[in-house]
CSV table of C-alpha atoms and ligand atoms in Angstrom, one decimal:
chain,number,residue,atom,x,y,z
A,1,MET,CA,-18.8,-52.5,-94.4
A,2,LEU,CA,-19.1,-48.9,-93.3
A,3,LYS,CA,-16.1,-46.7,-93.9
A,4,VAL,CA,-16.1,-44.0,-91.3
A,5,ILE,CA,-13.8,-40.9,-91.1
A,6,ASN,CA,-13.4,-39.9,-87.5
A,7,VAL,CA,-12.3,-36.2,-87.2
A,8,VAL,CA,-10.2,-34.9,-84.4
A,9,GLY,CA,-8.8,-31.4,-84.2
A,10,ALA,CA,-8.4,-30.0,-80.7
A,11,ARG,CA,-7.6,-31.3,-77.3
A,12,PRO,CA,-11.3,-31.9,-76.1
A,13,ASN,CA,-11.9,-34.1,-79.2
A,14,PHE,CA,-9.5,-36.9,-78.5
A,15,MET,CA,-11.3,-38.4,-75.5
A,16,LYS,CA,-14.5,-38.4,-77.4
A,17,VAL,CA,-13.2,-40.1,-80.5
A,18,ALA,CA,-10.9,-42.7,-78.8
A,19,PRO,CA,-13.7,-44.9,-77.5
A,20,ILE,CA,-15.6,-44.7,-80.7
A,21,VAL,CA,-12.6,-45.8,-82.8
A,22,ALA,CA,-11.8,-48.6,-80.3
A,23,ALA,CA,-15.3,-49.9,-80.5
A,24,MET,CA,-15.2,-49.8,-84.3
A,25,THR,CA,-12.0,-51.7,-84.4
A,26,LYS,CA,-13.7,-54.4,-82.4
A,27,ARG,CA,-16.4,-54.8,-85.0
A,28,PRO,CA,-14.1,-55.3,-88.1
A,29,ASP,CA,-16.8,-57.0,-90.1
A,30,THR,CA,-19.0,-53.8,-90.0
A,31,PHE,CA,-16.7,-50.9,-89.5
A,32,LEU,CA,-13.6,-49.6,-91.2
A,33,PRO,CA,-12.5,-46.6,-89.1
A,34,LEU,CA,-10.1,-43.9,-90.4
A,35,VAL,CA,-8.8,-41.0,-88.2
A,36,VAL,CA,-8.2,-37.6,-89.7
A,37,HIS,CA,-6.4,-35.0,-87.5
A,38,THR,CA,-6.9,-31.4,-88.7
A,39,GLY,CA,-3.9,-30.2,-86.7
A,40,GLN,CA,-6.0,-27.4,-85.0
A,41,HIS,CA,-4.0,-28.3,-81.9
A,42,TYR,CA,-0.4,-29.4,-82.5
A,43,ASP,CA,1.8,-28.9,-79.4
A,44,SER,CA,2.8,-32.3,-78.1
A,45,ALA,CA,1.2,-31.5,-74.8
A,46,MET,CA,-2.1,-30.5,-76.5
A,47,SER,CA,-2.2,-33.5,-79.0
A,48,ASP,CA,0.4,-36.3,-79.1
A,49,SER,CA,0.3,-37.1,-75.5
A,50,PHE,CA,-3.5,-37.7,-75.8
A,51,PHE,CA,-3.0,-40.2,-78.6
A,52,ARG,CA,-0.6,-42.2,-76.3
A,53,ASP,CA,-2.8,-41.9,-73.2
A,54,LEU,CA,-5.9,-42.9,-75.0
A,55,ASP,CA,-4.5,-45.6,-77.3
A,56,LEU,CA,-5.9,-43.6,-80.2
A,57,PRO,CA,-4.4,-44.9,-83.5
A,58,GLN,CA,-2.0,-42.4,-85.3
A,59,PRO,CA,-4.1,-40.4,-87.8
A,60,ASP,CA,-4.4,-41.9,-91.3
A,61,THR,CA,-4.3,-38.2,-92.5
A,62,HIS,CA,-2.9,-35.1,-90.8
A,63,LEU,CA,-4.1,-31.8,-92.3
A,64,GLY,CA,-1.6,-29.6,-90.3
A,65,VAL,CA,-3.7,-26.6,-90.2
A,66,GLY,CA,-2.3,-25.0,-87.0
A,67,SER,CA,-3.5,-21.8,-85.4
A,68,GLY,CA,-5.1,-18.7,-87.0
A,69,SER,CA,-8.1,-16.4,-86.8
A,70,HIS,CA,-11.4,-18.2,-86.8
A,71,ALA,CA,-12.0,-17.6,-90.5
A,72,VAL,CA,-8.3,-18.6,-91.5
A,73,GLN,CA,-8.4,-21.8,-89.4
A,74,THR,CA,-11.9,-22.9,-90.5
A,75,ALA,CA,-11.1,-22.2,-94.1
A,76,ALA,CA,-7.9,-24.1,-93.9
A,77,VAL,CA,-9.5,-27.2,-92.5
A,78,MET,CA,-12.2,-27.0,-95.2
A,79,GLU,CA,-9.7,-26.7,-98.1
A,80,ARG,CA,-7.5,-29.5,-96.8
A,81,PHE,CA,-10.4,-31.8,-95.7
A,82,GLU,CA,-12.3,-31.8,-99.0
A,83,PRO,CA,-9.7,-33.7,-101.1
A,84,VAL,CA,-9.4,-36.3,-98.3
A,85,VAL,CA,-13.1,-37.2,-98.4
A,86,LEU,CA,-13.2,-37.1,-102.2
A,87,ARG,CA,-10.4,-39.6,-102.2
A,88,GLU,CA,-11.7,-41.8,-99.4
A,89,LYS,CA,-15.4,-41.7,-100.3
A,90,PRO,CA,-16.5,-42.6,-96.6
A,91,ASP,CA,-20.0,-43.9,-95.8
A,92,TRP,CA,-19.9,-41.6,-92.8
A,93,VAL,CA,-18.0,-38.7,-91.4
A,94,LEU,CA,-18.2,-38.4,-87.6
A,95,VAL,CA,-17.5,-35.1,-86.0
A,96,VAL,CA,-17.5,-34.4,-82.3
A,97,GLY,CA,-17.9,-31.4,-79.9
A,98,ASP,CA,-17.8,-27.7,-80.9
A,99,VAL,CA,-14.4,-26.7,-82.1
A,100,ASN,CA,-13.7,-25.0,-85.4
A,101,SER,CA,-12.6,-28.3,-86.9
A,102,THR,CA,-16.1,-29.7,-86.2
A,103,ILE,CA,-18.1,-27.2,-88.2
A,104,ALA,CA,-15.4,-27.0,-90.9
A,105,CYS,CA,-15.5,-30.8,-91.7
A,106,ALA,CA,-19.3,-31.0,-91.4
A,107,LEU,CA,-19.8,-28.2,-93.8
A,108,VAL,CA,-17.4,-29.8,-96.4
A,109,CYS,CA,-19.4,-33.0,-96.2
A,110,VAL,CA,-22.9,-31.7,-96.4
A,111,LYS,CA,-22.0,-29.8,-99.6
A,112,LEU,CA,-20.7,-33.0,-101.1
A,113,GLY,CA,-23.7,-35.0,-100.1
A,114,LEU,CA,-21.8,-37.1,-97.6
A,115,LYS,CA,-23.4,-38.3,-94.4
A,116,VAL,CA,-22.3,-36.6,-91.2
A,117,ALA,CA,-22.9,-37.7,-87.7
A,118,HIS,CA,-22.4,-35.2,-84.8
A,119,VAL,CA,-21.5,-36.6,-81.4
A,120,GLU,CA,-22.4,-34.3,-78.4
A,121,ALA,CA,-25.2,-32.6,-80.4
A,122,GLY,CA,-27.8,-30.2,-79.0
A,123,LEU,CA,-25.8,-28.5,-76.2
A,124,ARG,CA,-26.6,-24.8,-75.9
A,125,SER,CA,-25.2,-22.1,-73.7
A,126,ARG,CA,-27.5,-19.5,-75.5
A,127,ASP,CA,-24.4,-17.2,-75.6
A,128,ARG,CA,-23.7,-16.4,-79.1
A,129,THR,CA,-20.5,-14.5,-78.3
A,130,MET,CA,-18.9,-18.0,-77.7
A,131,PRO,CA,-17.4,-19.3,-80.9
A,132,GLU,CA,-18.4,-22.8,-79.8
A,133,GLU,CA,-22.1,-21.9,-79.7
A,134,ILE,CA,-22.0,-20.9,-83.3
A,135,ASN,CA,-20.1,-24.1,-84.2
A,136,ARG,CA,-22.7,-26.2,-82.3
A,137,LEU,CA,-25.8,-24.5,-83.8
A,138,LEU,CA,-24.5,-24.7,-87.4
A,139,THR,CA,-23.2,-28.3,-87.1
A,140,ASP,CA,-26.5,-29.5,-85.7
A,141,GLN,CA,-28.5,-27.9,-88.5
A,142,ILE,CA,-26.5,-29.7,-91.2
A,143,ALA,CA,-25.6,-33.1,-89.8
A,144,ASP,CA,-27.7,-36.2,-90.7
A,145,LEU,CA,-27.5,-37.9,-87.3
A,146,LEU,CA,-27.3,-36.1,-84.0
A,147,PHE,CA,-26.0,-38.0,-80.9
A,148,THR,CA,-27.0,-36.3,-77.7
A,149,PRO,CA,-25.5,-36.6,-74.2
A,150,SER,CA,-28.6,-35.6,-72.3
A,151,HIS,CA,-32.4,-35.0,-72.7
A,152,ASP,CA,-32.0,-31.1,-72.5
A,153,ALA,CA,-30.0,-31.4,-75.7
A,154,ASP,CA,-32.9,-33.3,-77.4
A,155,GLU,CA,-35.2,-30.6,-76.4
A,156,ASN,CA,-33.0,-27.9,-77.7
A,157,LEU,CA,-32.8,-29.6,-81.1
A,158,ILE,CA,-36.5,-30.2,-81.3
A,159,ALA,CA,-37.1,-26.5,-80.4
A,160,GLU,CA,-34.9,-25.6,-83.3
A,161,GLY,CA,-37.0,-27.5,-85.7
A,162,ILE,CA,-34.7,-30.6,-86.1
A,163,PRO,CA,-36.8,-33.7,-87.0
A,164,ARG,CA,-36.9,-36.3,-84.2
A,165,GLU,CA,-35.8,-39.0,-86.4
A,166,ARG,CA,-32.4,-37.4,-86.8
A,167,ILE,CA,-31.8,-37.4,-83.0
A,168,ARG,CA,-30.4,-40.2,-80.9
A,169,PHE,CA,-30.1,-39.9,-77.1
A,170,VAL,CA,-26.9,-42.1,-76.5
A,171,GLY,CA,-25.4,-40.5,-73.4
A,172,ASN,CA,-21.9,-39.0,-72.9
A,173,VAL,CA,-19.1,-40.5,-74.7
A,174,MET,CA,-16.4,-38.8,-72.6
A,175,ILE,CA,-17.5,-40.9,-69.7
A,176,ASP,CA,-16.5,-44.1,-71.8
A,177,SER,CA,-12.9,-42.8,-71.7
A,178,LEU,CA,-13.1,-41.7,-68.1
A,179,GLN,CA,-14.4,-45.0,-66.9
A,180,LYS,CA,-11.9,-47.0,-69.0
A,181,ASN,CA,-8.9,-45.0,-67.8
A,182,LEU,CA,-9.7,-44.0,-64.2
A,183,GLU,CA,-7.9,-46.9,-62.5
A,184,VAL,CA,-4.8,-46.5,-64.5
A,185,ALA,CA,-4.8,-42.7,-63.9
A,186,ARG,CA,-5.3,-43.0,-60.2
A,187,ALA,CA,-2.2,-45.4,-60.0
A,188,LEU,CA,0.2,-42.8,-61.6
A,189,ALA,CA,2.5,-40.8,-59.4
A,190,THR,CA,1.3,-37.4,-60.6
A,191,ARG,CA,0.3,-36.2,-57.2
A,192,GLU,CA,3.4,-37.4,-55.6
A,193,GLN,CA,5.5,-35.7,-58.2
A,194,LEU,CA,3.8,-32.4,-57.5
A,195,GLY,CA,4.0,-32.9,-53.7
A,196,LEU,CA,0.2,-33.1,-53.4
A,197,LYS,CA,-0.2,-36.6,-52.1
A,198,GLY,CA,-2.4,-36.7,-49.0
A,199,ILE,CA,-3.1,-33.0,-49.0
A,200,ASP,CA,-6.1,-30.9,-50.0
A,201,TYR,CA,-5.6,-29.0,-53.2
A,202,ALA,CA,-7.7,-27.2,-55.8
A,203,LEU,CA,-7.2,-27.7,-59.6
A,204,LEU,CA,-7.7,-24.8,-61.9
A,205,THR,CA,-8.0,-24.5,-65.7
A,206,LEU,CA,-8.7,-21.3,-67.7
A,207,HIS,CA,-8.7,-20.8,-71.4
A,208,ARG,CA,-11.8,-19.1,-72.6
A,209,PRO,CA,-11.2,-16.0,-74.6
A,210,SER,CA,-13.8,-14.1,-72.5
A,211,ASN,CA,-11.8,-14.9,-69.3
A,212,VAL,CA,-8.2,-14.8,-70.4
A,213,ASP,CA,-8.1,-12.3,-73.2
A,214,LEU,CA,-9.8,-9.6,-71.3
A,215,ARG,CA,-7.8,-7.9,-68.6
A,216,GLU,CA,-10.9,-7.1,-66.4
A,217,SER,CA,-12.2,-10.6,-66.2
A,218,PHE,CA,-8.9,-12.1,-65.7
A,219,GLU,CA,-8.0,-9.8,-62.9
A,220,ARG,CA,-11.3,-10.4,-61.2
A,221,ILE,CA,-10.5,-14.1,-61.3
A,222,LEU,CA,-7.0,-13.5,-60.0
A,223,ALA,CA,-8.3,-11.5,-57.0
A,224,ALA,CA,-10.4,-14.5,-56.1
A,225,LEU,CA,-7.5,-16.9,-56.5
A,226,GLU,CA,-5.4,-14.8,-54.2
A,227,VAL,CA,-7.9,-15.5,-51.4
A,228,ILE,CA,-8.6,-19.1,-52.2
A,229,ALA,CA,-4.9,-19.9,-52.4
A,230,SER,CA,-4.5,-18.6,-48.8
A,231,ARG,CA,-6.6,-21.7,-47.8
A,232,LEU,CA,-5.1,-24.5,-50.0
A,233,PRO,CA,-2.7,-24.9,-52.9
A,234,ILE,CA,-4.1,-24.4,-56.4
A,235,VAL,CA,-2.5,-26.4,-59.3
A,236,PHE,CA,-2.9,-24.6,-62.6
A,237,PRO,CA,-1.9,-26.4,-65.8
A,238,VAL,CA,-1.7,-23.5,-68.2
A,239,HIS,CA,-3.2,-23.7,-71.7
A,240,PRO,CA,-0.9,-22.1,-74.3
A,241,ARG,CA,-3.4,-19.4,-75.1
A,242,THR,CA,-3.6,-18.5,-71.4
A,243,ARG,CA,0.2,-18.5,-71.1
A,244,LYS,CA,0.4,-16.0,-74.0
A,245,THR,CA,-2.2,-13.7,-72.7
A,246,ILE,CA,-0.7,-13.6,-69.1
A,247,ALA,CA,2.5,-12.2,-70.7
A,248,GLU,CA,0.6,-9.9,-73.2
A,249,LEU,CA,-1.6,-8.4,-70.5
A,250,GLY,CA,1.5,-7.8,-68.2
A,251,LEU,CA,0.0,-10.0,-65.6
A,252,SER,CA,3.0,-12.3,-65.1
A,253,ASP,CA,4.2,-10.6,-61.9
A,254,ARG,CA,0.8,-10.7,-60.2
A,255,VAL,CA,0.3,-14.3,-61.1
A,256,GLU,CA,3.8,-15.3,-59.9
A,257,SER,CA,3.2,-13.4,-56.6
A,258,ILE,CA,0.3,-15.7,-55.6
A,259,LYS,CA,2.4,-18.0,-53.4
A,260,ASN,CA,0.2,-21.1,-53.4
A,261,LEU,CA,-0.8,-20.9,-57.1
A,262,ARG,CA,1.4,-23.4,-59.0
A,263,LEU,CA,1.6,-23.0,-62.7
A,264,ILE,CA,2.5,-26.1,-64.6
A,265,GLU,CA,2.6,-27.2,-68.3
A,266,PRO,CA,-0.6,-28.5,-69.8
A,267,LEU,CA,-1.1,-32.1,-68.6
A,268,GLY,CA,-2.0,-35.3,-70.6
A,269,TYR,CA,-5.3,-37.0,-70.2
A,270,LEU,CA,-4.2,-39.5,-67.5
A,271,ASP,CA,-2.2,-37.0,-65.4
A,272,PHE,CA,-5.1,-34.6,-65.4
A,273,LEU,CA,-7.4,-37.4,-64.4
A,274,ASN,CA,-5.1,-38.3,-61.6
A,275,LEU,CA,-5.3,-34.8,-60.2
A,276,SER,CA,-9.0,-34.1,-60.9
A,277,SER,CA,-10.1,-37.4,-59.3
A,278,SER,CA,-8.6,-36.5,-56.0
A,279,ALA,CA,-9.0,-32.7,-56.0
A,280,ARG,CA,-10.9,-31.1,-53.0
A,281,LEU,CA,-12.2,-28.5,-55.6
A,282,VAL,CA,-12.0,-27.9,-59.3
A,283,LEU,CA,-12.3,-24.4,-60.8
A,284,THR,CA,-12.7,-24.2,-64.6
A,285,ASP,CA,-14.0,-22.6,-67.6
A,286,SER,CA,-13.9,-25.8,-69.7
A,287,GLY,CA,-17.0,-27.6,-70.9
A,288,GLY,CA,-15.7,-31.2,-70.6
A,289,ILE,CA,-14.3,-30.8,-67.1
A,290,GLN,CA,-17.8,-29.8,-65.8
A,291,GLU,CA,-18.9,-33.3,-67.0
A,292,GLU,CA,-15.9,-35.2,-65.7
A,293,THR,CA,-16.2,-33.7,-62.2
A,294,THR,CA,-19.8,-34.6,-62.1
A,295,ALA,CA,-18.9,-38.2,-63.1
A,296,LEU,CA,-16.2,-38.3,-60.5
A,297,GLY,CA,-18.3,-36.6,-57.7
A,298,ILE,CA,-15.7,-33.8,-57.3
A,299,PRO,CA,-17.1,-30.3,-56.6
A,300,CYS,CA,-16.7,-28.0,-59.6
A,301,LEU,CA,-17.0,-24.2,-59.8
A,302,THR,CA,-17.5,-23.0,-63.4
A,303,LEU,CA,-15.9,-19.6,-64.0
A,304,ARG,CA,-18.5,-18.6,-66.6
A,305,GLU,CA,-21.9,-16.9,-66.7
A,306,ASN,CA,-23.6,-19.8,-68.3
A,307,THR,CA,-23.2,-23.4,-69.3
A,308,GLU,CA,-24.3,-25.6,-72.2
A,309,ARG,CA,-24.2,-28.5,-69.8
A,310,PRO,CA,-27.0,-27.7,-67.3
A,311,ILE,CA,-27.4,-31.3,-66.3
A,312,THR,CA,-24.1,-31.1,-64.5
A,313,VAL,CA,-25.7,-28.4,-62.3
A,314,GLU,CA,-29.1,-30.1,-62.0
A,315,MET,CA,-27.8,-33.5,-61.1
A,316,GLY,CA,-24.1,-33.2,-60.6
A,317,THR,CA,-21.4,-31.3,-58.7
A,318,ASN,CA,-21.3,-28.2,-60.9
A,319,THR,CA,-22.0,-24.6,-59.7
A,320,ILE,CA,-22.0,-21.7,-62.1
A,321,VAL,CA,-20.2,-18.9,-60.4
A,322,GLY,CA,-19.2,-16.4,-63.2
A,323,THR,CA,-16.2,-14.2,-62.8
A,324,ASP,CA,-17.3,-11.9,-59.9
A,325,THR,CA,-14.5,-12.0,-57.4
A,326,THR,CA,-16.9,-12.1,-54.3
A,327,LYS,CA,-19.1,-14.8,-55.8
A,328,ILE,CA,-16.1,-17.0,-56.7
A,329,ILE,CA,-14.7,-16.7,-53.1
A,330,ALA,CA,-18.1,-17.3,-51.5
A,331,ALA,CA,-18.7,-20.4,-53.6
A,332,ALA,CA,-15.2,-21.7,-52.9
A,333,SER,CA,-15.7,-21.2,-49.2
A,334,ALA,CA,-19.1,-22.9,-49.2
A,335,SER,CA,-17.5,-25.9,-50.9
A,336,LEU,CA,-14.4,-26.1,-48.7
A,337,ASN,CA,-16.5,-25.6,-45.6
A,338,GLY,CA,-18.7,-28.5,-46.6
A,339,SER,CA,-21.9,-26.3,-46.9
A,340,ALA,CA,-22.3,-26.7,-50.6
A,341,LYS,CA,-24.9,-29.2,-52.1
A,342,LYS,CA,-24.2,-32.8,-51.6
A,343,VAL,CA,-26.8,-34.8,-53.4
A,344,ILE,CA,-25.2,-36.1,-56.6
A,345,GLN,CA,-26.8,-38.4,-59.2
A,346,GLN,CA,-25.2,-39.7,-62.4
A,347,PRO,CA,-27.0,-38.4,-65.4
A,348,PRO,CA,-28.8,-41.1,-67.5
A,349,LEU,CA,-26.6,-43.1,-69.9
A,350,TRP,CA,-23.4,-41.7,-68.6
A,351,ASP,CA,-22.5,-45.3,-68.2
A,352,GLY,CA,-19.4,-46.0,-70.3
A,353,ARG,CA,-21.4,-47.6,-73.1
A,354,THR,CA,-22.1,-44.6,-75.3
A,355,SER,CA,-19.8,-45.5,-78.0
A,356,GLU,CA,-21.5,-48.9,-78.5
A,357,ARG,CA,-24.8,-47.2,-78.9
A,358,ILE,CA,-23.3,-44.8,-81.4
A,359,LEU,CA,-22.1,-47.7,-83.4
A,360,ASP,CA,-25.5,-49.5,-83.2
A,361,ALA,CA,-27.2,-46.4,-84.5
A,362,LEU,CA,-24.7,-46.0,-87.4
A,363,GLU,CA,-25.1,-49.7,-88.3
A,364,HIS,CA,-28.9,-49.7,-88.3
A,365,TYR,CA,-29.3,-46.3,-90.0
A,366,ARG,CA,-31.7,-46.3,-92.9
B,401,UD1,C1,-10.1,-24.5,-78.8
B,401,UD1,C2,-11.5,-24.5,-79.0
B,401,UD1,C3,-12.2,-24.6,-77.7
B,401,UD1,C4,-11.7,-25.6,-76.8
B,401,UD1,C5,-10.2,-25.5,-76.7
B,401,UD1,C6,-9.5,-26.5,-75.8
B,401,UD1,C7,-12.5,-23.4,-81.0
B,401,UD1,C8,-13.2,-22.3,-81.5
B,401,UD1,N1,-12.0,-23.4,-79.7
B,401,UD1,O1,-9.8,-23.2,-78.2
B,401,UD1,O2,-13.6,-24.8,-77.9
B,401,UD1,O3,-12.3,-25.6,-75.6
B,401,UD1,O4,-9.7,-25.6,-78.0
B,401,UD1,O5,-8.2,-26.4,-75.6
B,401,UD1,O6,-12.3,-24.3,-81.8
B,401,UD1,N2,-2.0,-22.9,-79.2
B,401,UD1,C9,-0.7,-23.4,-79.1
B,401,UD1,N3,-0.5,-24.8,-79.3
B,401,UD1,C10,-1.6,-25.6,-79.7
B,401,UD1,C11,-2.8,-25.1,-79.9
B,401,UD1,C12,-3.0,-23.7,-79.6
B,401,UD1,O7,0.2,-22.7,-78.7
B,401,UD1,O8,-1.3,-26.8,-79.9
B,401,UD1,C13,-2.2,-21.4,-79.0
B,401,UD1,C14,-2.0,-20.6,-80.2
B,401,UD1,O9,-1.5,-19.4,-79.8
B,401,UD1,C15,-3.4,-20.3,-80.6
B,401,UD1,C16,-4.2,-20.4,-79.3
B,401,UD1,O10,-3.5,-21.3,-78.5
B,401,UD1,O11,-3.6,-19.2,-81.4
B,401,UD1,C17,-5.6,-20.7,-79.4
B,401,UD1,O12,-5.8,-22.0,-80.1
B,401,UD1,P1,-7.2,-22.3,-80.9
B,401,UD1,O13,-7.2,-23.7,-81.4
B,401,UD1,O14,-7.4,-21.2,-81.8
B,401,UD1,O15,-8.3,-22.1,-79.7
B,401,UD1,P2,-8.3,-22.7,-78.2
B,401,UD1,O16,-8.3,-21.5,-77.4
B,401,UD1,O17,-7.3,-23.7,-77.9
């Protein structure tokens, strides 16, 4: 029997851990899964609703760390996670993605000689000003088993000197959640409730500090949104960080004056999938949404200068447009006019069976 602590902390973790825990529950002779929530995200809309939507069991332990500077948040997770692993003595600790909770828990375990597996290993933007890039680099250096979503990730790890035997190419676990929930999500009334049924609309998410904490970049993006919104409504579920900076930067009036830009509260997993799966266009600075739009075949414009997920550009629907106003408008027009690229392939092993491959690897690890 393998006792596995599955760590979740922030919104993009839940849809990665849910299918893994569900698969472990179906192999009760082999796996005893526990869920530890660090509490990095704590608002109902950023956390609780995802447990409900994804059928993720309530956490066995909640560390309640909340927000803080990177150092404060990372340190608080480490301090509170250490006694949990000392008490539980797991065979494996499984961490996912690239948030502060990911590196904090991995670091605690490696110092205690506990085995750590990292899901979504090897992704690199090569932009070390992104906190996530530091979290990814460090977690991959110390984890025992590295589960990669694409071959570019394998190559990144090899180039960093990680031995091949620590790397397992398993595919993208987020697509397990997407495939499982797509039908249910599509049947919801989210679009009707927002008056979007049967009309073209764009969907926008923004939360990267480099976009929303800096007035210049936020204003460049807003200037583009003013033009795009004259062609079709833009629905904008607003991350709490972004809501705060709109007010702090004094941008509330400008944002509210964009007639067709509809600010709404952050959405749960299923409601968001309902909107993304029928959008004419998605504009985002998220990592996961670049992948989901590729899986759904929906055009995506990434409002960043780089991506750690190049396969979504090479094979999927993603275009990296940065934050230059003219470039965003041009890319949106190309997409809306139908002149953007059309050939789309599903990346290898984005097939809904990644969690099973992760369990097989854990079970047969020697
Ligand atoms: C974090 C992750 C980021 C991920 C994002 C998804 C890190 C370094 N960043 O960024 O990789 O893409 O989550 O959302 O781990 N807040 C609330 N309620 C919440 C959570 C946050 O109001 O439930 C507000 C707080 O003001 C907080 C701010 O959002 O200070 C930022 O939260 P934080 O967890 O530090 O980073 P995110 O920007 O959410």
